XYZ file of C-alpha atoms in Angstrom:
764
model
C 0.000 0.000 0.000
C 1.386 3.424 -0.976
C 0.587 6.812 0.559
C 1.255 10.202 -0.993
C 4.156 12.102 0.545
C 1.831 14.976 1.426
C -0.324 12.596 3.456
C 2.715 11.482 5.460
C 3.754 15.056 6.149
C 0.281 15.954 7.354
C 0.123 12.895 9.585
C 3.534 13.638 11.058
C 2.515 17.199 11.837
C -0.838 16.201 13.309
C 0.459 13.420 15.510
C 3.332 15.283 17.165
C 4.455 14.639 20.754
C 2.677 16.480 23.534
C 5.919 17.112 25.431
C 8.952 18.898 24.057
C 11.175 16.487 25.991
C 10.691 12.942 24.641
C 10.407 9.865 26.842
C 13.641 8.043 27.714
C 15.785 11.158 27.289
C 17.957 13.059 29.741
C 18.706 16.641 30.711
C 21.633 18.076 32.627
C 21.219 20.536 35.507
C 24.676 21.502 36.702
C 26.049 24.759 38.037
C 28.622 26.865 36.206
C 28.948 29.496 38.932
C 32.217 28.136 40.373
C 34.704 28.918 37.586
C 37.935 26.958 37.794
C 39.660 28.432 34.733
C 38.998 30.559 31.642
C 40.989 30.902 28.415
C 40.379 33.051 25.345
C 40.783 32.414 21.648
C 42.407 35.080 19.465
C 38.972 36.162 18.185
C 37.705 36.717 21.737
C 35.695 33.531 22.208
C 35.954 32.155 25.738
C 36.280 28.622 27.062
C 35.401 28.108 30.714
C 35.605 25.115 33.034
C 33.601 25.049 36.233
C 32.371 22.538 38.768
C 29.614 21.811 36.246
C 31.892 20.994 33.324
C 32.656 23.111 30.253
C 31.006 25.984 28.445
C 31.833 28.244 25.503
C 30.927 31.918 25.157
C 31.177 33.384 21.689
C 31.835 37.058 21.014
C 28.129 37.624 20.295
C 27.262 36.415 23.795
C 25.950 32.984 22.783
C 26.705 30.366 25.422
C 27.008 26.650 24.665
C 27.180 24.247 27.575
C 28.791 20.819 27.356
C 27.744 18.045 29.700
C 27.844 14.299 29.919
C 24.892 14.280 27.524
C 27.229 15.715 24.894
C 29.961 13.178 25.600
C 31.809 15.080 28.323
C 33.559 12.682 30.683
C 32.152 14.289 33.810
C 31.712 17.393 35.912
C 34.433 19.376 37.669
C 37.431 19.166 35.325
C 40.729 20.115 36.953
C 42.570 21.614 33.985
C 41.891 23.354 30.673
C 44.045 23.780 27.570
C 43.411 25.420 24.193
C 45.075 23.559 21.308
C 44.677 26.199 18.576
C 46.666 24.374 15.825
C 44.253 21.460 15.945
C 41.183 23.515 16.950
C 40.685 21.455 20.088
C 39.988 22.124 23.733
C 41.588 19.704 26.179
C 40.294 18.848 29.664
C 41.931 16.935 32.507
C 40.184 15.301 35.466
C 40.806 14.300 39.037
C 41.141 10.588 38.282
C 43.651 11.002 35.444
C 41.178 10.899 32.578
C 41.743 13.457 29.821
C 39.612 14.465 26.836
C 39.540 16.796 23.894
C 36.630 18.573 22.241
C 36.897 19.034 18.496
C 35.541 22.566 18.164
C 34.387 22.187 14.556
C 32.491 18.908 14.966
C 31.641 19.148 18.721
C 32.852 15.552 19.020
C 34.455 14.716 22.369
C 37.073 11.986 22.628
C 38.163 10.648 26.009
C 41.375 8.860 26.983
C 41.905 6.705 30.071
C 45.591 5.837 29.652
C 46.606 7.689 32.819
C 43.473 6.731 34.732
C 44.145 3.023 34.131
C 47.630 3.229 35.668
C 47.195 1.449 38.993
C 50.811 1.838 40.068
C 50.063 5.133 41.813
C 47.272 5.743 44.296
C 46.192 9.152 42.959
C 46.355 10.156 39.310
C 44.885 13.649 39.318
C 45.746 15.916 36.386
C 46.939 19.244 37.774
C 48.012 21.139 34.641
C 48.139 20.665 30.871
C 50.574 22.608 28.677
C 50.923 22.632 24.886
C 54.492 22.226 23.676
C 54.704 21.964 19.897
C 53.012 18.708 18.967
C 52.937 17.448 22.547
C 50.630 17.916 25.503
C 52.577 18.016 28.779
C 50.472 16.780 31.682
C 51.418 17.341 35.297
C 49.909 14.639 37.498
C 49.993 13.505 41.102
C 52.796 11.058 40.256
C 54.990 12.880 37.710
C 54.534 14.126 34.155
C 53.041 12.432 31.115
C 53.754 13.376 27.499
C 50.795 12.939 25.152
C 50.882 13.306 21.380
C 48.522 16.175 20.607
C 47.356 14.727 17.289
C 46.385 11.280 18.537
C 45.975 11.696 22.298
C 48.227 8.689 22.857
C 50.738 8.656 25.702
C 54.285 8.882 24.383
C 56.334 9.043 27.599
C 56.003 9.463 31.320
C 58.609 10.647 33.792
C 58.066 9.628 37.396
C 61.576 9.428 38.881
C 62.597 13.016 39.422
C 66.110 12.981 40.782
C 66.469 13.307 44.543
C 62.721 13.949 44.838
C 62.122 10.247 44.295
C 59.398 8.355 42.470
C 55.762 9.319 42.116
C 55.960 12.896 43.391
C 53.130 15.294 42.673
C 53.732 17.785 39.852
C 51.478 20.764 40.501
C 52.748 22.980 37.659
C 55.063 22.670 34.684
C 56.469 24.436 31.680
C 58.940 23.799 28.872
C 61.541 26.410 27.927
C 63.992 25.906 25.039
C 63.234 22.187 25.126
C 63.948 21.894 28.863
C 61.281 20.606 31.266
C 60.782 22.659 34.440
C 58.441 21.131 36.990
C 56.964 22.546 40.170
C 56.569 19.645 42.589
C 55.691 19.001 46.210
C 59.410 19.076 47.036
C 60.618 21.934 44.832
C 61.749 22.543 41.254
C 62.853 19.671 39.003
C 64.657 20.438 35.733
C 65.243 17.916 32.952
C 66.890 18.402 29.564
C 66.113 15.534 27.155
C 68.971 16.632 24.879
C 71.588 15.846 27.538
C 70.172 12.764 29.219
C 67.517 10.067 29.374
C 64.761 11.551 31.551
C 63.534 8.078 32.425
C 66.655 7.865 34.571
C 66.305 9.780 37.821
C 69.888 11.099 37.726
C 69.076 13.020 34.545
C 66.990 15.435 36.623
C 68.393 18.375 38.566
C 66.426 19.240 41.690
C 66.107 22.444 43.689
C 64.316 21.806 46.995
C 61.843 24.176 48.640
C 60.477 23.859 52.188
C 56.907 23.770 50.855
C 55.220 22.514 47.652
C 55.545 24.687 44.560
C 51.909 25.491 43.887
C 52.259 27.416 40.636
C 54.792 28.857 38.173
C 54.798 31.369 35.324
C 57.332 33.043 33.003
C 57.646 36.773 32.376
C 60.661 38.363 30.633
C 62.466 34.997 30.803
C 62.149 34.981 34.574
C 60.301 32.059 36.138
C 58.137 33.182 39.050
C 56.814 30.661 41.531
C 55.139 30.321 44.905
C 55.999 27.781 47.576
C 54.113 27.853 50.845
C 53.597 31.505 51.792
C 56.603 32.790 49.831
C 56.685 34.283 46.356
C 59.953 33.539 44.620
C 61.727 33.342 41.293
C 64.023 30.763 39.725
C 67.122 32.417 38.249
C 70.554 30.992 37.500
C 69.679 27.636 39.028
C 68.660 29.267 42.304
C 65.358 29.929 44.025
C 65.231 33.345 45.658
C 62.442 35.356 47.345
C 60.822 38.182 45.411
C 58.784 41.024 46.902
C 57.064 42.598 43.910
C 53.730 40.840 44.385
C 51.209 42.438 46.797
C 50.070 39.064 48.125
C 50.924 35.378 48.143
C 50.169 34.191 44.600
C 48.107 31.034 44.270
C 48.178 30.837 40.465
C 50.327 32.432 37.778
C 48.828 33.064 34.358
C 50.953 34.317 31.390
C 48.900 36.704 29.247
C 48.957 37.312 25.510
C 50.567 40.769 25.834
C 53.615 39.347 27.612
C 52.515 40.294 31.109
C 52.085 37.819 33.951
C 49.035 37.686 36.197
C 49.308 36.573 39.783
C 45.989 35.369 41.151
C 44.839 35.021 44.714
C 41.254 34.614 45.899
C 41.291 38.167 47.272
C 42.445 39.804 44.036
C 44.661 39.776 40.958
C 47.941 41.567 40.256
C 49.410 41.863 36.752
C 53.179 42.175 36.363
C 53.886 44.164 33.199
C 56.985 44.122 31.026
C 58.309 47.251 32.746
C 57.983 45.424 36.100
C 55.110 47.659 37.222
C 52.064 46.081 38.911
C 48.411 46.634 37.971
C 45.951 45.459 40.597
C 42.572 44.086 39.516
C 39.953 43.361 42.131
C 36.236 42.855 41.697
C 34.202 45.015 44.075
C 31.569 42.347 44.772
C 31.380 41.416 48.480
C 32.830 38.007 49.215
C 34.047 37.370 45.670
C 36.852 34.806 45.342
C 38.993 35.266 42.208
C 40.092 32.108 40.401
C 41.444 32.992 36.956
C 41.970 35.741 34.394
C 42.543 36.220 30.679
C 42.651 39.152 28.291
C 40.322 39.896 25.354
C 41.335 43.062 23.543
C 41.123 45.880 26.076
C 38.930 43.861 28.433
C 39.779 41.616 31.342
C 37.873 38.361 31.734
C 37.864 37.296 35.373
C 36.724 33.952 36.699
C 35.601 33.517 40.289
C 35.121 30.494 42.499
C 31.744 31.668 43.768
C 30.170 34.316 41.507
C 30.747 33.127 37.958
C 32.484 35.050 35.181
C 33.027 38.817 34.802
C 34.149 40.941 31.862
C 35.760 44.225 32.912
C 35.970 47.004 30.318
C 37.059 50.489 31.438
C 36.277 49.586 35.076
C 32.731 48.503 34.136
C 31.991 44.926 35.152
C 29.612 42.740 33.163
C 28.605 39.592 34.975
C 28.041 36.564 32.736
C 25.050 34.683 34.059
C 23.988 31.228 32.922
C 20.574 29.706 33.485
C 21.840 27.106 35.938
C 21.545 26.353 39.638
C 23.886 28.454 41.758
C 25.825 25.553 43.239
C 26.585 21.999 42.272
C 25.260 20.967 45.684
C 21.862 19.303 45.948
C 21.109 18.147 49.462
C 17.358 17.673 48.988
C 14.813 18.039 46.165
C 11.092 18.725 46.488
C 8.576 19.005 43.632
C 5.194 20.703 43.974
C 2.869 22.872 41.879
C 5.106 22.775 38.816
C 8.223 23.930 40.659
C 11.305 21.985 41.694
C 12.709 23.361 44.953
C 16.353 22.602 45.727
C 18.063 22.862 49.101
C 21.797 23.080 48.499
C 23.983 22.134 51.473
C 24.388 22.092 55.254
C 27.798 23.759 54.962
C 29.204 26.061 56.243
C 26.850 25.675 59.209
C 27.731 22.035 59.797
C 31.301 22.188 58.504
C 33.228 25.443 58.683
C 33.858 25.625 54.953
C 34.780 28.805 53.128
C 31.911 29.032 50.670
C 28.878 30.902 51.957
C 26.281 30.828 49.172
C 24.473 27.633 50.143
C 20.929 28.949 49.793
C 18.129 27.430 47.740
C 16.997 27.352 44.112
C 13.660 27.079 42.323
C 13.300 25.578 38.833
C 10.131 26.603 37.009
C 9.461 26.516 33.250
C 13.156 25.719 32.666
C 14.261 28.878 34.490
C 16.342 28.915 37.659
C 15.800 31.335 40.530
C 18.747 31.231 42.931
C 18.304 32.667 46.415
C 21.389 33.130 48.581
C 23.759 35.684 50.095
C 24.763 36.941 46.639
C 21.273 37.357 45.212
C 18.820 38.058 48.042
C 18.803 41.082 50.382
C 16.823 38.987 52.878
C 19.653 36.436 53.019
C 22.377 39.079 52.949
C 20.962 41.112 55.829
C 20.703 38.008 58.008
C 23.808 36.178 56.840
C 21.746 33.144 55.846
C 23.263 30.008 54.353
C 23.442 26.237 54.956
C 19.979 25.531 53.523
C 19.739 21.730 53.318
C 16.100 20.700 53.865
C 12.912 21.600 51.982
C 9.184 20.833 51.942
C 5.987 22.779 51.203
C 2.271 23.095 51.774
C -0.262 24.875 49.540
C 0.881 28.391 50.440
C 4.548 28.218 51.377
C 7.917 26.578 50.914
C 9.826 25.750 54.077
C 13.611 25.568 54.024
C 15.585 24.121 56.913
C 19.070 25.396 57.683
C 21.942 24.047 59.713
C 22.238 26.820 62.261
C 19.942 29.697 61.277
C 16.488 28.224 61.791
C 13.681 27.555 59.311
C 12.859 29.875 56.402
C 9.315 30.236 55.069
C 8.838 31.524 51.526
C 5.453 32.451 50.069
C 4.835 30.536 46.838
C 3.158 33.417 45.030
C 5.851 35.971 45.891
C 9.371 36.227 47.253
C 8.249 37.119 50.787
C 10.373 35.404 53.436
C 10.087 34.819 57.154
C 12.948 33.426 59.247
C 11.861 31.400 62.266
C 14.371 31.009 65.073
C 14.389 31.227 68.845
C 13.815 34.987 68.835
C 10.396 34.920 67.192
C 9.141 31.353 67.584
C 9.084 28.322 69.807
C 11.599 26.407 67.686
C 14.061 24.461 69.854
C 17.799 24.903 69.372
C 21.116 25.408 71.084
C 20.517 29.149 71.451
C 17.896 31.588 70.136
C 20.035 32.231 67.044
C 21.615 28.802 66.538
C 18.763 26.598 65.385
C 19.623 23.367 63.561
C 16.946 21.685 61.470
C 17.529 18.078 60.396
C 14.277 17.196 58.648
C 11.035 18.667 57.269
C 7.798 17.037 56.164
C 4.325 18.369 55.352
C 1.195 16.709 56.702
C -1.952 16.441 54.589
C -3.584 19.250 56.601
C -0.745 21.568 55.634
C 1.010 21.579 58.999
C 4.799 21.250 58.827
C 6.739 18.877 61.058
C 10.426 19.429 61.757
C 13.140 17.473 63.527
C 15.814 19.491 65.283
C 19.183 19.179 66.956
C 18.787 20.863 70.322
C 20.209 21.196 73.805
C 16.682 20.757 75.173
C 14.737 17.512 75.326
C 12.331 18.697 72.607
C 13.671 17.681 69.182
C 10.325 17.691 67.332
C 8.410 20.799 66.254
C 5.197 21.509 64.340
C 4.178 24.598 62.371
C 0.416 25.189 62.618
C -0.681 26.649 59.284
C -3.739 28.222 60.934
C -1.976 30.087 63.735
C 1.397 30.315 61.956
C 3.085 29.338 65.206
C 5.467 26.546 66.130
C 4.843 24.021 68.899
C 7.494 21.621 70.139
C 7.378 18.114 71.532
C 9.657 16.168 73.896
C 11.809 13.188 72.990
C 9.714 10.037 72.973
C 10.095 7.646 75.872
C 10.467 4.904 73.230
C 13.674 6.464 71.887
C 16.928 5.177 73.457
C 19.062 7.490 75.538
C 21.515 9.722 73.652
C 19.437 9.526 70.480
C 18.935 12.357 68.008
C 16.111 12.855 65.516
C 17.708 12.809 62.040
C 14.694 13.244 59.754
C 10.909 12.949 59.644
C 8.241 11.742 57.211
C 4.504 12.274 57.791
C 2.203 9.609 56.331
C -1.451 9.836 55.289
C -2.534 8.741 58.799
C -0.694 11.759 60.273
C 1.875 9.456 61.814
C 5.406 10.775 62.083
C 8.127 8.355 60.965
C 11.252 9.702 62.650
C 14.710 8.440 61.710
C 16.783 7.877 64.843
C 20.561 7.928 65.180
C 23.369 8.486 67.622
C 25.420 11.668 67.591
C 27.939 9.810 65.399
C 25.104 8.940 62.957
C 24.919 5.277 63.860
C 21.380 4.176 63.053
C 18.871 3.417 65.797
C 15.873 2.505 63.732
C 12.584 4.302 63.215
C 10.176 5.896 65.665
C 6.540 5.892 64.557
C 4.610 8.401 66.623
C 1.326 10.282 66.724
C -0.286 12.819 69.037
C -3.929 13.328 70.055
C -5.571 16.734 70.379
C -4.171 17.119 73.888
C -0.630 16.392 72.717
C -0.521 12.932 74.279
C 1.898 10.710 72.407
C 1.501 7.146 71.214
C 4.539 5.594 69.560
C 6.469 2.470 68.664
C 10.130 2.009 67.756
C 11.015 -0.193 64.792
C 14.339 -2.055 65.002
C 15.999 -5.140 63.535
C 14.345 -7.267 66.216
C 11.818 -9.724 64.765
C 9.144 -8.529 67.194
C 9.868 -4.850 66.530
C 9.430 -4.574 62.778
C 12.388 -6.665 61.539
C 14.227 -3.875 59.766
C 17.155 -5.243 57.717
C 19.384 -2.542 59.217
C 18.818 0.203 61.790
C 20.520 2.872 59.682
C 17.470 4.268 57.885
C 17.931 6.925 55.210
C 14.611 7.132 53.323
C 10.901 6.673 54.039
C 8.081 7.052 51.466
C 4.418 6.102 51.211
C 3.110 4.641 47.983
C -0.294 4.948 46.334
C -1.603 1.866 48.108
C -0.785 3.402 51.466
C 2.189 1.127 52.119
C 5.282 2.587 53.761
C 8.592 1.752 52.106
C 11.785 2.094 54.150
C 15.288 2.293 52.672
C 18.177 1.237 54.887
C 21.888 0.539 54.683
C 20.963 -3.043 53.799
C 18.134 -2.876 51.326
C 14.436 -2.030 51.365
C 11.404 -3.294 53.221
C 7.756 -2.262 53.174
C 5.088 -2.091 55.817
C 1.746 -3.288 54.462
C -0.287 -2.037 57.433
C 1.338 1.222 58.529
C -1.732 2.272 60.501
C -1.230 -0.808 62.712
C 2.402 -0.145 63.645
C 1.675 1.519 66.975
C -1.260 -0.511 68.277
C -1.204 -3.607 66.086
C 0.112 -7.094 66.611
C 3.691 -8.233 66.133
C 2.736 -9.730 62.775
C 0.959 -6.559 61.587
C 3.954 -4.371 62.319
C 6.470 -6.787 60.818
C 8.141 -5.545 57.644
C 7.988 -7.391 54.333
C 11.144 -7.735 52.220
C 11.062 -7.336 48.450
C 10.685 -10.824 46.956
C 12.097 -11.289 43.473
C 9.352 -12.555 41.166
C 11.928 -14.677 39.326
C 11.969 -18.031 41.192
C 15.217 -19.129 39.533
C 17.500 -16.549 41.195
C 19.776 -17.684 44.002
C 18.743 -14.859 46.341
C 15.008 -14.184 46.393
C 15.414 -10.930 48.336
C 15.516 -8.156 45.732
C 18.342 -5.623 46.175
C 19.218 -7.081 49.551
C 22.511 -5.275 50.112
C 22.150 -1.874 48.465
C 22.694 1.179 50.659
C 19.617 3.288 50.071
C 19.894 7.079 50.229
C 16.658 8.278 48.583
C 13.316 7.007 47.302
C 10.388 8.412 45.316
C 7.101 6.978 44.024
C 6.015 7.692 40.447
C 2.419 7.912 39.107
C 2.486 4.208 38.195
C 3.332 3.396 41.831
C 6.796 2.262 40.809
C 9.666 3.109 43.145
C 12.798 5.000 42.184
C 15.599 4.108 44.587
C 18.828 6.065 44.953
C 21.909 4.498 46.500
C 25.148 5.499 48.173
C 27.409 4.160 45.417
C 25.339 2.163 42.921
C 23.283 4.739 41.051
C 19.505 4.505 40.663
C 17.150 1.542 40.523
C 13.562 1.524 39.276
C 11.570 -1.312 40.794
C 8.069 -2.498 40.035
C 4.986 -1.521 42.003
C 5.109 -4.597 44.218
C 8.889 -4.620 44.501
C 9.267 -7.915 42.672
C 11.353 -6.823 39.695
C 14.036 -4.379 38.634
C 12.804 -2.369 35.653
C 15.807 -0.071 35.151
C 19.226 0.480 36.676
C 21.095 3.685 35.836
C 24.725 4.250 36.778
C 27.383 6.785 35.836
C 28.855 4.094 33.595
C 25.727 3.275 31.553
C 23.839 6.585 31.562
C 24.264 10.375 31.812
C 24.228 10.175 35.613
C 27.206 12.263 36.715
C 27.792 10.210 39.862
C 26.652 6.959 41.445
C 26.047 8.687 44.777
C 22.410 9.800 44.861
C 21.431 12.473 47.375
C 17.737 12.961 46.582
C 15.022 12.128 44.019
C 11.943 14.131 42.981
C 9.339 13.506 40.279
C 7.268 15.791 38.041
C 4.172 13.633 37.660
C 2.840 15.749 34.782
C 5.782 15.338 32.416
C 7.265 12.172 33.906
C 10.660 13.798 34.494
C 12.563 12.236 37.388
C 15.210 14.461 38.950
C 18.299 12.799 40.400
C 20.473 14.894 42.707
C 23.993 13.537 43.068
C 27.081 14.727 44.879
C 28.435 16.070 41.549
C 25.358 17.645 40.003
C 21.772 16.961 38.992
C 20.248 15.299 35.934
C 16.698 14.682 34.825
C 15.315 11.605 33.097
C 11.939 11.628 31.309
C 10.279 8.375 32.342
C 7.187 6.800 30.864
C 4.987 7.189 33.922
C 2.833 10.328 34.216
C -0.302 11.183 36.143
C -3.543 10.648 34.263
C -5.602 13.482 32.785
C -8.906 14.483 34.326
C -10.754 14.628 30.990
C -9.756 12.016 28.405
C -10.606 13.101 24.840
C -7.950 13.354 22.154
C -4.995 11.039 22.698
C -1.499 11.870 21.480
C 0.530 9.122 19.809
C 4.180 9.326 18.767
C 6.231 8.624 16.762
C 3.594 8.809 14.072
C 3.892 7.432 11.424
C 5.696 4.432 12.905
C 8.057 2.675 10.490
C 9.162 -0.833 11.437
C 12.283 -0.761 9.252
C 13.729 2.310 10.963
C 12.198 2.007 14.458
C 13.405 -1.439 15.538
C 13.576 -1.506 19.304
C 11.880 1.881 19.777
C 8.507 2.268 21.430
C 5.288 4.045 20.585
C 3.968 6.317 23.330
C 0.294 7.030 23.905
C -0.518 10.059 26.083
C -3.597 11.836 27.398
C -5.034 8.847 29.299
C -6.875 8.811 32.582
C -5.396 6.776 35.412
C -6.218 3.052 35.163
C -7.512 3.283 31.595
C -7.611 0.504 28.996
C -6.112 1.081 25.545
C -7.456 -0.717 22.462
C -5.639 -0.762 19.100
C -8.004 -1.619 16.239
C -7.763 -2.030 12.476
C -10.029 -0.104 10.093
C -12.594 -2.927 10.152
C -12.792 -2.781 13.961
C -10.687 -5.875 14.684
C -8.896 -5.654 18.060
C -5.165 -6.228 17.497
C -3.779 -5.091 20.878
C -5.194 -4.405 24.339
C -3.210 -2.724 27.161
C -4.046 -1.876 30.767
C -2.502 1.370 31.963
C -1.689 2.840 35.349
C -0.983 6.515 34.634
C -1.431 9.046 31.859
C 1.076 7.569 29.417
C 1.694 4.048 28.161
C 4.238 2.532 25.773
C 3.591 -0.014 23.027
C 6.118 -1.975 20.983
C 3.997 -1.834 17.820
C 3.243 -5.562 17.866
C -0.109 -7.337 18.058
C -1.210 -9.668 20.851
C 0.860 -12.499 19.361
C 4.029 -10.421 18.995
C 3.730 -9.920 15.241
C 4.116 -6.781 13.177
C 0.933 -5.125 11.995
C 0.192 -4.833 8.285
C 0.780 -1.396 6.784
C -2.197 0.879 7.312
C -4.009 3.266 9.618
C -5.126 1.981 13.031
C -7.432 3.467 15.628
C -6.250 3.789 19.227
C -9.064 4.104 21.746
C -8.711 4.657 25.469
C -11.619 3.738 27.723
C -12.220 4.197 31.429
C -14.673 2.713 33.901
C -16.083 6.220 34.430
C -17.273 6.223 30.818
C -14.554 8.581 29.600
C -13.211 7.864 26.149
C -10.282 9.159 24.098
C -9.040 8.306 20.633
C -6.312 8.831 18.071
C -5.012 7.261 14.869
C -1.593 5.954 13.882
C -0.078 5.040 10.532
C 2.002 1.830 10.625
C 4.533 1.452 7.829
C 6.849 -1.393 6.762
């Protein structure tokens, strides 16, 4: 059967996907705020590496980001090199992996020659330098010479004279064919024309009391820094130099022959006449990381505020539509918005960065709220936001040290609750540590706290807008802290218990009557107390059947009768392991030994499970089968350590927060529509010869609908039961055979009487 081309075009246009992001595709959500290095091309284009990876800014302001989806090896490269003769950009990584991006084709090629070397414990790439047709790579164990054309390792030098074998090379250069290396023990100099550099005695060494952190030439003088001393290397001697206004952390030779000395507090440029020009951004708290020159403008990278272009003392800040930090402590999705809590530092750990606020992702746009962007945060010195939940009116963000922040959903109005204006418990009125947040169905917010009092549980009453606090349960062991809380549909609080050293102590299930009288039960590994597989609990969720699923350091269990935990029998409160539906496997307990860190339930009642070091698992509704397993090795996941998971039930996108960034995966499962009429089917037409292995997606269904595929004469060729608003079909009939070429009707029916339909053209 033949169809006119015009007919095919019309069908393709009519049956287009409902979502711009197709099923089974990924998106990258990483931050480019923390700039590690920036280099410029002769025409003014910029290449930037950050904790999020790589991006390019053209002279017209267009920004192109490169992520793992584009073939990038990973986030947070450690070094950057422009290879202009071959039109490539080279990247080095912490584990010794190196890559190049072909600028013309956008193809990325990755090499693991250094990474595979197991002789040395650490293989970090610290600097890459172009020398003719070679790439010189300074690593944690010596230097490696790579052929720039092929990327193949040509030589490696690891025995550097009296410095011994496997010493860290932090910086390097090559002058008149001679290698000069800045190492943890001082300067090493090797001339391949006078000796075999594989032999340690061919290297001359010049010790320093502290590691040489960086080096740079200007007017044939090699400047360097070791420890807290700026110095220069002249006539085979290292001598102090006092021309720099501060201790230089990084030297950067510039195209005009000057040499920039960079320190987080500012930048000083040593000119050919030995005069110094100081360049410092006026932004409060800015930490300078790198600099380059484009014409008459300075391009300045910072560790915490992105990229700046300074022209005639006017600073243009380059902003990318990304989250502010590559830190994602907890995700929460509601009302079309993904809320992100970044990190508990510096409140929990006295770390230098201060911008750990929160972010909101809505309609593909990021709003970042922190010390740099929000007067409310700046005036109060707020940071360390690491917990998030919401009710209908407000977001609630928990901090490690400042209290709990309430943000109105329809505006940017904030309220900070601490001991000065609320009944929140803490260590002092202004040092309030929140460890967990969860919203009840009535809109009240429950919070677990670290406190010097015996009242680690608090509740925000949405009616009175006041906080009440509750004492430690008598069922909790002595010296126990409340680490997190989940509120189920029965208004029971599932509280994760731990010692001060974070050793797990099981789960406390508790509820309170109108008079505040508590009833509770503690779940442990004891057979009569719930039979948890491990008392270190990290995740609790409730599925659509009302079951409670608990993720521990040794797998997952579910509680079939959560409302009977407190007052039920031993059998009713006993957990049920996940039994593999395949009777032939040696271990019938599904995912027995994974260390669970996060869980989420999708519209099809399937469970997404994040782990400490094994990526993400998707398991079936009953927990009897693994449906998908994503890792950093087989997918665009940027890390196998999962911090949090959230789901957009309308589009099916599942957000995975990792310790190195966040990605989104568009899954099949979506929530059903309220009014089923016109269905959307794609791809359409469907061609067997070019679509082998791909699926057909049918959208616009009500929950629990039935889909019928029928030929033009009304013959039923396929019938499918659905759970959510989208279902996939392999294009085969009930017997697994291809359908004859032609147009088929797809009809969705529902027990309510609702009906939706569409057509699809099947082609050979």
